[in-house]
PDB file of C-alpha atoms in Angstrom:
ATOM      1  CA  MET A   5     -59.495-168.334-170.298  1.00 50.00           C
ATOM      2  CA  THR A   6     -61.721-171.423-171.121  1.00 45.00           C
ATOM      3  CA  SER A   7     -59.763-173.552-168.689  1.00 47.00           C
ATOM      4  CA  LYS A   8     -60.163-170.884-165.908  1.00 43.00           C
ATOM      5  CA  ARG A   9     -63.951-170.826-166.717  1.00 45.00           C
ATOM      6  CA  ASN A  10     -64.225-174.622-166.569  1.00 47.00           C
ATOM      7  CA  PHE A  11     -62.156-174.628-163.267  1.00 43.00           C
ATOM      8  CA  LEU A  12     -64.547-172.197-161.797  1.00 40.00           C
ATOM      9  CA  GLN A  13     -67.563-174.108-162.934  1.00 48.00           C
ATOM     10  CA  LYS A  14     -66.079-177.313-161.559  1.00 45.00           C
ATOM     11  CA  SER A  15     -65.356-175.620-158.236  1.00 44.00           C
ATOM     12  CA  ILE A  16     -68.876-174.157-158.039  1.00 42.00           C
ATOM     13  CA  SER A  17     -70.362-177.593-158.779  1.00 45.00           C
ATOM     14  CA  PHE A  18     -68.196-179.379-156.216  1.00 43.00           C
ATOM     15  CA  ALA A  19     -69.256-176.711-153.657  1.00 41.00           C
ATOM     16  CA  ALA A  20     -72.863-177.122-154.526  1.00 43.00           C
ATOM     17  CA  PHE A  21     -72.541-180.938-154.232  1.00 39.00           C
ATOM     18  CA  SER A  22     -70.741-180.572-150.762  1.00 41.00           C
ATOM     19  CA  VAL A  23     -73.541-178.369-149.531  1.00 41.00           C
ATOM     20  CA  PHE A  24     -76.003-180.990-150.660  1.00 40.00           C
ATOM     21  CA  LEU A  25     -74.166-183.780-148.852  1.00 38.00           C
ATOM     22  CA  LEU A  26     -74.023-181.834-145.700  1.00 39.00           C
ATOM     23  CA  SER A  27     -77.749-180.884-145.872  1.00 40.00           C
ATOM     24  CA  SER A  28     -78.636-184.508-146.630  1.00 40.00           C
ATOM     25  CA  GLY A  29     -76.571-185.675-143.705  1.00 40.00           C
ATOM     26  CA  THR A  30     -78.432-183.202-141.422  1.00 38.00           C
ATOM     27  CA  LEU A  31     -81.736-184.421-142.540  1.00 34.00           C
ATOM     28  CA  SER A  32     -80.715-187.954-142.138  1.00 42.00           C
ATOM     29  CA  ALA A  33     -79.444-187.254-138.575  1.00 41.00           C
ATOM     30  CA  GLN A  34     -82.795-185.531-137.750  1.00 47.00           C
ATOM     31  CA  GLU A  35     -84.732-188.453-139.107  1.00 56.00           C
ATOM     32  CA  ASN A  36     -82.613-190.953-137.082  1.00 74.00           C
ATOM     33  CA  LYS A  37     -82.381-188.914-133.863  1.00 88.00           C
ATOM     34  CA  THR A  38     -83.129-190.703-130.511  1.00 97.00           C
ATOM     35  CA  ILE A  39     -86.376-189.644-128.994  1.00 98.00           C
ATOM     36  CA  LYS A  40     -85.908-188.697-125.350  1.00 98.00           C
ATOM     37  CA  VAL A  41     -89.000-189.625-123.227  1.00 98.00           C
ATOM     38  CA  GLY A  42     -89.373-188.564-119.631  1.00 98.00           C
ATOM     39  CA  VAL A  43     -91.148-191.066-117.120  1.00 98.00           C
ATOM     40  CA  THR A  44     -91.541-191.462-113.396  1.00 95.00           C
ATOM     41  CA  SER A  45     -89.827-194.479-111.858  1.00 92.00           C
ATOM     42  CA  GLY A  46     -92.053-197.623-111.456  1.00 91.00           C
ATOM     43  CA  PRO A  47     -94.743-198.776-113.963  1.00 94.00           C
ATOM     44  CA  HIS A  48     -94.368-195.925-116.394  1.00 96.00           C
ATOM     45  CA  ALA A  49     -90.644-196.626-116.675  1.00 97.00           C
ATOM     46  CA  GLN A  50     -91.204-200.374-117.058  1.00 97.00           C
ATOM     47  CA  ILE A  51     -93.914-199.869-119.722  1.00 98.00           C
ATOM     48  CA  PHE A  52     -91.710-197.456-121.678  1.00 98.00           C
ATOM     49  CA  GLU A  53     -88.822-199.819-121.669  1.00 98.00           C
ATOM     50  CA  GLN A  54     -91.117-202.268-123.516  1.00 98.00           C
ATOM     51  CA  VAL A  55     -92.460-199.532-125.856  1.00 98.00           C
ATOM     52  CA  LYS A  56     -88.831-198.814-126.648  1.00 98.00           C
ATOM     53  CA  LYS A  57     -88.289-202.397-127.853  1.00 98.00           C
ATOM     54  CA  VAL A  58     -91.444-202.315-130.026  1.00 98.00           C
ATOM     55  CA  ALA A  59     -90.715-198.830-131.470  1.00 98.00           C
ATOM     56  CA  GLU A  60     -87.154-199.978-132.416  1.00 97.00           C
ATOM     57  CA  LYS A  61     -88.648-202.555-134.745  1.00 95.00           C
ATOM     58  CA  ASP A  62     -90.259-199.625-136.618  1.00 92.00           C
ATOM     59  CA  GLY A  63     -87.002-197.722-136.728  1.00 96.00           C
ATOM     60  CA  LEU A  64     -87.701-195.391-133.923  1.00 98.00           C
ATOM     61  CA  LYS A  65     -84.915-195.072-131.294  1.00 98.00           C
ATOM     62  CA  ILE A  66     -86.070-193.964-127.758  1.00 98.00           C
ATOM     63  CA  GLN A  67     -84.057-193.021-124.680  1.00 98.00           C
ATOM     64  CA  VAL A  68     -86.147-193.560-121.501  1.00 98.00           C
ATOM     65  CA  ILE A  69     -85.263-190.899-118.873  1.00 98.00           C
ATOM     66  CA  GLU A  70     -86.627-191.427-115.221  1.00 98.00           C
ATOM     67  CA  PHE A  71     -87.583-188.601-112.841  1.00 96.00           C
ATOM     68  CA  GLY A  72     -88.401-188.720-109.144  1.00 92.00           C
ATOM     69  CA  ASP A  73     -91.288-186.270-109.052  1.00 92.00           C
ATOM     70  CA  TYR A  74     -94.076-184.786-111.105  1.00 93.00           C
ATOM     71  CA  VAL A  75     -92.751-181.368-111.794  1.00 94.00           C
ATOM     72  CA  GLN A  76     -89.527-181.875-113.669  1.00 97.00           C
ATOM     73  CA  PRO A  77     -90.709-183.968-116.701  1.00 98.00           C
ATOM     74  CA  ASN A  78     -93.070-181.025-117.870  1.00 98.00           C
ATOM     75  CA  ALA A  79     -90.368-178.354-117.292  1.00 98.00           C
ATOM     76  CA  ALA A  80     -87.864-180.413-119.281  1.00 98.00           C
ATOM     77  CA  LEU A  81     -90.205-181.107-121.969  1.00 98.00           C
ATOM     78  CA  ALA A  82     -91.155-177.487-122.300  1.00 98.00           C
ATOM     79  CA  ALA A  83     -87.467-176.580-122.246  1.00 98.00           C
ATOM     80  CA  GLY A  84     -86.582-178.961-125.102  1.00 98.00           C
ATOM     81  CA  ASP A  85     -84.609-181.345-122.981  1.00 98.00           C
ATOM     82  CA  LEU A  86     -87.242-184.063-123.690  1.00 98.00           C
ATOM     83  CA  ASP A  87     -89.220-184.913-126.781  1.00 98.00           C
ATOM     84  CA  ALA A  88     -92.134-186.410-124.987  1.00 98.00           C
ATOM     85  CA  ASN A  89     -93.212-187.480-121.384  1.00 98.00           C
ATOM     86  CA  SER A  90     -95.458-190.119-120.107  1.00 98.00           C
ATOM     87  CA  TYR A  91     -96.398-190.005-116.457  1.00 97.00           C
ATOM     88  CA  GLN A  92     -99.365-187.683-115.797  1.00 96.00           C
ATOM     89  CA  HIS A  93    -103.166-187.462-116.204  1.00 94.00           C
ATOM     90  CA  ARG A  94    -104.997-184.735-118.110  1.00 93.00           C
ATOM     91  CA  PRO A  95    -106.224-182.729-115.104  1.00 92.00           C
ATOM     92  CA  TYR A  96    -102.592-182.336-113.792  1.00 93.00           C
ATOM     93  CA  LEU A  97    -101.274-181.329-117.427  1.00 96.00           C
ATOM     94  CA  ASP A  98    -104.099-178.807-117.683  1.00 95.00           C
ATOM     95  CA  ALA A  99    -103.216-177.271-114.294  1.00 91.00           C
ATOM     96  CA  GLN A 100     -99.516-177.129-115.291  1.00 95.00           C
ATOM     97  CA  VAL A 101    -100.237-175.506-118.676  1.00 97.00           C
ATOM     98  CA  LYS A 102    -102.463-172.873-117.035  1.00 95.00           C
ATOM     99  CA  ASP A 103    -100.141-172.001-114.227  1.00 94.00           C
ATOM    100  CA  ARG A 104     -96.853-172.254-116.098  1.00 97.00           C
ATOM    101  CA  GLY A 105     -97.829-171.370-119.673  1.00 98.00           C
ATOM    102  CA  TYR A 106     -96.120-174.561-121.185  1.00 98.00           C
ATOM    103  CA  LYS A 107     -96.614-175.102-124.954  1.00 98.00           C
ATOM    104  CA  ILE A 108     -97.220-178.833-124.509  1.00 98.00           C
ATOM    105  CA  GLY A 109    -100.256-181.056-124.985  1.00 98.00           C
ATOM    106  CA  TRP A 110    -101.928-184.410-125.139  1.00 98.00           C
ATOM    107  CA  VAL A 111    -101.302-186.773-128.097  1.00 98.00           C
ATOM    108  CA  ALA A 112    -102.611-190.100-126.762  1.00 98.00           C
ATOM    109  CA  ASP A 113    -104.022-191.868-123.751  1.00 97.00           C
ATOM    110  CA  THR A 114    -101.861-194.480-122.107  1.00 97.00           C
ATOM    111  CA  VAL A 115    -102.880-196.200-118.927  1.00 96.00           C
ATOM    112  CA  ASN A 116    -105.005-195.768-115.717  1.00 94.00           C
ATOM    113  CA  PHE A 117    -103.731-196.006-112.230  1.00 90.00           C
ATOM    114  CA  PRO A 118    -106.531-196.251-109.704  1.00 89.00           C
ATOM    115  CA  ILE A 119    -105.152-194.480-106.518  1.00 93.00           C
ATOM    116  CA  GLY A 120    -105.242-196.469-103.355  1.00 96.00           C
ATOM    117  CA  ILE A 121    -105.394-195.910 -99.554  1.00 98.00           C
ATOM    118  CA  TYR A 122    -102.745-197.730 -97.531  1.00 98.00           C
ATOM    119  CA  SER A 123    -102.121-198.272 -93.832  1.00 98.00           C
ATOM    120  CA  LYS A 124     -99.553-200.169 -91.919  1.00 96.00           C
ATOM    121  CA  LYS A 125    -101.643-199.661 -88.827  1.00 97.00           C
ATOM    122  CA  PHE A 126    -105.202-200.664 -89.891  1.00 97.00           C
ATOM    123  CA  LYS A 127    -106.463-203.248 -92.169  1.00 95.00           C
ATOM    124  CA  LYS A 128    -109.976-201.723 -92.758  1.00 94.00           C
ATOM    125  CA  LEU A 129    -110.857-198.185 -93.672  1.00 94.00           C
ATOM    126  CA  GLU A 130    -113.565-198.083 -90.789  1.00 94.00           C
ATOM    127  CA  ASP A 131    -110.775-198.939 -88.335  1.00 96.00           C
ATOM    128  CA  ILE A 132    -109.041-195.596 -89.022  1.00 96.00           C
ATOM    129  CA  PRO A 133    -109.531-193.738 -85.611  1.00 96.00           C
ATOM    130  CA  GLN A 134    -110.611-190.222 -84.694  1.00 97.00           C
ATOM    131  CA  GLY A 135    -107.874-187.593 -85.386  1.00 98.00           C
ATOM    132  CA  ALA A 136    -105.883-189.941 -87.673  1.00 98.00           C
ATOM    133  CA  ARG A 137    -102.857-188.456 -89.508  1.00 98.00           C
ATOM    134  CA  PHE A 138    -103.757-188.896 -93.264  1.00 98.00           C
ATOM    135  CA  GLY A 139    -101.183-188.377 -95.994  1.00 98.00           C
ATOM    136  CA  VAL A 140    -102.351-186.812 -99.283  1.00 97.00           C
ATOM    137  CA  PRO A 141    -100.490-185.420-102.276  1.00 95.00           C
ATOM    138  CA  ASN A 142     -99.553-181.767-102.139  1.00 93.00           C
ATOM    139  CA  ASP A 143    -100.159-181.039-105.862  1.00 89.00           C
ATOM    140  CA  PRO A 144    -103.477-179.653-106.666  1.00 81.00           C
ATOM    141  CA  THR A 145    -104.964-182.128-108.954  1.00 85.00           C
ATOM    142  CA  ASN A 146    -103.769-185.381-107.052  1.00 91.00           C
ATOM    143  CA  GLY A 147    -104.676-183.728-103.721  1.00 94.00           C
ATOM    144  CA  GLY A 148    -108.154-182.968-105.046  1.00 93.00           C
ATOM    145  CA  ARG A 149    -108.535-186.409-106.482  1.00 94.00           C
ATOM    146  CA  VAL A 150    -107.847-187.969-103.154  1.00 96.00           C
ATOM    147  CA  LEU A 151    -110.241-185.824-101.253  1.00 96.00           C
ATOM    148  CA  LEU A 152    -112.998-186.571-103.925  1.00 94.00           C
ATOM    149  CA  LEU A 153    -112.184-190.373-103.251  1.00 96.00           C
ATOM    150  CA  LEU A 154    -112.405-189.887 -99.470  1.00 97.00           C
ATOM    151  CA  GLN A 155    -115.781-188.030-100.096  1.00 96.00           C
ATOM    152  CA  SER A 156    -117.080-190.967-102.154  1.00 94.00           C
ATOM    153  CA  LEU A 157    -116.145-193.245 -99.306  1.00 95.00           C
ATOM    154  CA  GLY A 158    -118.165-191.315 -96.852  1.00 95.00           C
ATOM    155  CA  LEU A 159    -115.179-190.112 -94.669  1.00 96.00           C
ATOM    156  CA  ILE A 160    -115.457-186.358 -95.566  1.00 97.00           C
ATOM    157  CA  LYS A 161    -117.850-183.916 -97.268  1.00 97.00           C
ATOM    158  CA  LEU A 162    -116.544-181.020 -99.609  1.00 97.00           C
ATOM    159  CA  LYS A 163    -117.998-177.860-100.658  1.00 96.00           C
ATOM    160  CA  ASP A 164    -120.393-178.295-103.573  1.00 92.00           C
ATOM    161  CA  ASN A 165    -118.097-176.387-105.976  1.00 88.00           C
ATOM    162  CA  ALA A 166    -114.789-177.831-104.907  1.00 90.00           C
ATOM    163  CA  GLY A 167    -114.262-180.101-107.917  1.00 85.00           C
ATOM    164  CA  LEU A 168    -110.924-181.600-109.000  1.00 84.00           C
ATOM    165  CA  LYS A 169    -108.871-178.883-107.333  1.00 85.00           C
ATOM    166  CA  ALA A 170    -110.244-179.484-103.983  1.00 92.00           C
ATOM    167  CA  THR A 171    -107.975-178.700-100.906  1.00 93.00           C
ATOM    168  CA  PRO A 172    -108.322-179.540 -97.257  1.00 94.00           C
ATOM    169  CA  LEU A 173    -109.836-176.054 -96.895  1.00 95.00           C
ATOM    170  CA  ASP A 174    -112.756-177.250 -98.886  1.00 96.00           C
ATOM    171  CA  VAL A 175    -113.712-179.826 -96.324  1.00 97.00           C
ATOM    172  CA  VAL A 176    -117.132-178.828 -94.756  1.00 98.00           C
ATOM    173  CA  SER A 177    -117.582-182.158 -92.838  1.00 98.00           C
ATOM    174  CA  ASN A 178    -114.983-184.380 -91.267  1.00 98.00           C
ATOM    175  CA  PRO A 179    -116.539-186.721 -88.729  1.00 97.00           C
ATOM    176  CA  LYS A 180    -113.321-188.460 -87.808  1.00 97.00           C
ATOM    177  CA  LYS A 181    -111.387-185.182 -87.690  1.00 97.00           C
ATOM    178  CA  LEU A 182    -108.806-186.578 -90.011  1.00 98.00           C
ATOM    179  CA  ARG A 183    -105.624-184.469 -89.899  1.00 98.00           C
ATOM    180  CA  PHE A 184    -104.434-184.109 -93.497  1.00 97.00           C
ATOM    181  CA  VAL A 185    -100.616-184.124 -94.013  1.00 97.00           C
ATOM    182  CA  GLU A 186     -99.730-182.876 -97.407  1.00 96.00           C
ATOM    183  CA  LEU A 187     -96.569-184.173 -98.969  1.00 96.00           C
ATOM    184  CA  ASP A 188     -94.904-184.554-102.381  1.00 95.00           C
ATOM    185  CA  ALA A 189     -96.575-187.654-103.966  1.00 93.00           C
ATOM    186  CA  ALA A 190     -93.194-189.549-104.272  1.00 92.00           C
ATOM    187  CA  GLN A 191     -92.662-189.118-100.386  1.00 96.00           C
ATOM    188  CA  LEU A 192     -95.890-190.667 -99.324  1.00 97.00           C
ATOM    189  CA  PRO A 193     -94.818-194.295 -99.443  1.00 96.00           C
ATOM    190  CA  ARG A 194     -91.653-193.555 -97.431  1.00 95.00           C
ATOM    191  CA  SER A 195     -93.704-191.602 -94.902  1.00 96.00           C
ATOM    192  CA  LEU A 196     -96.321-194.461 -94.342  1.00 96.00           C
ATOM    193  CA  ASP A 197     -94.741-195.558 -91.038  1.00 96.00           C
ATOM    194  CA  ASP A 198     -95.484-192.067 -89.608  1.00 96.00           C
ATOM    195  CA  MET A 199     -99.099-191.924 -90.822  1.00 98.00           C
ATOM    196  CA  ASP A 200    -102.170-193.629 -89.833  1.00 98.00           C
ATOM    197  CA  ALA A 201    -103.190-193.837 -93.519  1.00 98.00           C
ATOM    198  CA  SER A 202    -102.013-192.323 -96.843  1.00 98.00           C
ATOM    199  CA  ALA A 203    -103.475-192.093-100.327  1.00 97.00           C
ATOM    200  CA  ILE A 204    -100.593-193.079-102.645  1.00 96.00           C
ATOM    201  CA  ASN A 205    -100.486-192.916-106.484  1.00 92.00           C
ATOM    202  CA  THR A 206    -100.188-196.272-107.940  1.00 91.00           C
ATOM    203  CA  ASN A 207     -96.901-195.780-109.744  1.00 88.00           C
ATOM    204  CA  PHE A 208     -95.213-194.756-106.533  1.00 92.00           C
ATOM    205  CA  ALA A 209     -97.000-197.461-104.474  1.00 93.00           C
ATOM    206  CA  ILE A 210     -95.665-200.192-106.879  1.00 91.00           C
ATOM    207  CA  SER A 211     -92.271-198.591-106.740  1.00 89.00           C
ATOM    208  CA  ALA A 212     -92.330-198.982-103.099  1.00 93.00           C
ATOM    209  CA  GLY A 213     -93.350-202.725-103.215  1.00 93.00           C
ATOM    210  CA  LEU A 214     -97.037-202.233-102.516  1.00 94.00           C
ATOM    211  CA  ASN A 215     -99.547-204.117-104.477  1.00 91.00           C
ATOM    212  CA  PRO A 216    -102.629-202.002-105.084  1.00 92.00           C
ATOM    213  CA  LYS A 217    -105.085-204.985-105.158  1.00 88.00           C
ATOM    214  CA  LYS A 218    -103.615-206.699-102.146  1.00 92.00           C
ATOM    215  CA  ASP A 219    -102.218-203.900 -99.927  1.00 95.00           C
ATOM    216  CA  SER A 220    -104.694-201.163-100.117  1.00 96.00           C
ATOM    217  CA  ILE A 221    -107.493-200.786 -97.876  1.00 97.00           C
ATOM    218  CA  ALA A 222    -109.630-198.862-100.373  1.00 96.00           C
ATOM    219  CA  LEU A 223    -109.090-198.464-104.111  1.00 93.00           C
ATOM    220  CA  GLU A 224    -110.356-195.763-106.491  1.00 91.00           C
ATOM    221  CA  SER A 225    -112.772-197.113-109.227  1.00 86.00           C
ATOM    222  CA  ALA A 226    -111.022-197.484-112.625  1.00 79.00           C
ATOM    223  CA  ASN A 227    -113.906-195.434-114.151  1.00 80.00           C
ATOM    224  CA  ASN A 228    -112.474-192.020-113.361  1.00 85.00           C
ATOM    225  CA  PRO A 229    -111.169-188.927-115.345  1.00 85.00           C
ATOM    226  CA  TYR A 230    -107.503-189.558-114.535  1.00 91.00           C
ATOM    227  CA  VAL A 231    -106.225-191.535-117.475  1.00 94.00           C
ATOM    228  CA  ASN A 232    -102.672-191.005-117.949  1.00 96.00           C
ATOM    229  CA  ILE A 233    -101.468-189.548-121.221  1.00 98.00           C
ATOM    230  CA  LEU A 234     -98.514-189.147-123.610  1.00 98.00           C
ATOM    231  CA  VAL A 235     -97.501-185.473-123.991  1.00 98.00           C
ATOM    232  CA  VAL A 236     -95.305-183.637-126.561  1.00 98.00           C
ATOM    233  CA  ARG A 237     -94.583-180.166-127.467  1.00 98.00           C
ATOM    234  CA  ASP A 238     -97.349-178.407-129.442  1.00 98.00           C
ATOM    235  CA  ALA A 239     -95.009-177.732-132.250  1.00 98.00           C
ATOM    236  CA  ASP A 240     -94.119-181.514-132.544  1.00 98.00           C
ATOM    237  CA  LYS A 241     -97.674-182.963-132.566  1.00 98.00           C
ATOM    238  CA  SER A 242     -97.698-183.525-136.353  1.00 98.00           C
ATOM    239  CA  LYS A 243     -94.211-184.939-136.632  1.00 97.00           C
ATOM    240  CA  PRO A 244     -93.859-188.485-137.902  1.00 97.00           C
ATOM    241  CA  TRP A 245     -92.114-189.795-134.947  1.00 98.00           C
ATOM    242  CA  VAL A 246     -95.073-188.886-132.758  1.00 98.00           C
ATOM    243  CA  ALA A 247     -97.347-191.192-134.725  1.00 98.00           C
ATOM    244  CA  GLN A 248     -94.649-193.858-134.555  1.00 97.00           C
ATOM    245  CA  LEU A 249     -94.431-193.498-130.690  1.00 98.00           C
ATOM    246  CA  ILE A 250     -98.211-193.746-130.365  1.00 98.00           C
ATOM    247  CA  LYS A 251     -98.301-196.802-132.579  1.00 98.00           C
ATOM    248  CA  ALA A 252     -95.683-198.506-130.561  1.00 98.00           C
ATOM    249  CA  TYR A 253     -97.451-197.742-127.273  1.00 98.00           C
ATOM    250  CA  HIS A 254    -100.859-198.740-128.532  1.00 98.00           C
ATOM    251  CA  SER A 255     -99.630-202.196-129.871  1.00 98.00           C
ATOM    252  CA  GLU A 256    -100.989-205.494-128.732  1.00 98.00           C
ATOM    253  CA  GLU A 257     -97.562-206.314-127.347  1.00 98.00           C
ATOM    254  CA  ILE A 258     -97.830-203.379-124.772  1.00 98.00           C
ATOM    255  CA  ARG A 259    -101.312-204.207-123.949  1.00 97.00           C
ATOM    256  CA  LYS A 260    -100.457-207.641-123.008  1.00 98.00           C
ATOM    257  CA  PHE A 261     -97.340-206.633-121.143  1.00 98.00           C
ATOM    258  CA  ILE A 262     -99.494-204.336-119.003  1.00 96.00           C
ATOM    259  CA  GLU A 263    -102.154-207.180-118.344  1.00 94.00           C
ATOM    260  CA  ASN A 264     -99.452-209.672-117.397  1.00 95.00           C
ATOM    261  CA  GLN A 265     -97.034-207.547-115.428  1.00 94.00           C
ATOM    262  CA  PHE A 266     -99.563-205.454-113.286  1.00 92.00           C
ATOM    263  CA  LYS A 267    -102.416-207.933-112.928  1.00 87.00           C
ATOM    264  CA  GLY A 268    -105.069-205.303-112.927  1.00 85.00           C
ATOM    265  CA  SER A 269    -103.437-202.655-110.750  1.00 88.00           C
ATOM    266  CA  VAL A 270    -102.580-200.849-114.037  1.00 92.00           C
ATOM    267  CA  ILE A 271    -105.119-200.653-116.723  1.00 92.00           C
ATOM    268  CA  SER A 272    -104.425-199.962-120.284  1.00 94.00           C
ATOM    269  CA  ALA A 273    -106.511-197.109-121.640  1.00 93.00           C
ATOM    270  CA  PHE A 274    -106.312-197.794-125.430  1.00 93.00           C
TER     271      PHE A 274
END
């Protein structure tokens, strides 16, 4: 009877120890998991490849996943296919959260990309002719951003209350009768041959071999509300890896990389 009791006690102890080992292994796996970060091709991808190296020194493993548009990275993050993304400014995020109900949010500022106007046909803004075909991004916040830039340059005038979400329908004065062609932001560099001019987001401009400082015929001021941001799910904001990720991005190594790599066409915002 005693030996049977001892056997049962040993069996129970062994089972409990096994559960402990399994649970410890699970925790360890969670702590050492690879963080998946979504970026758009170009500068965001280049910067995050460097962030990945800095983070690894601190024990954080990162997998950088590139996307070709602005819609998928937020959808993938909200669905749990990514842990974070780094490609958008806050007005765009706010619009996505409002329209789609995503439970995702800002955790840190990253960089600023002053948007530029480009043309293969004209070397000066004032040379753009009457009735010119003008390419603009078709997403609400970047489209509005471009129209506000054109207003600041004196090419158009918008309704007083148009704001960041302005559309071509809000244009009340258009002396040059510009014909706005709304396209996906990633398509604008490829369609430049078909346009008289286009406003192109800097990340897509650089990916297409355009240098914002040298090739643009007008460039947005760096003092604007379109600072790019690092975004995670709301439920993850307090997790240790988020602080590690921000620390790596906001390091002096990354600041110097941005300065040396982009020569002022991309500006660190930290």
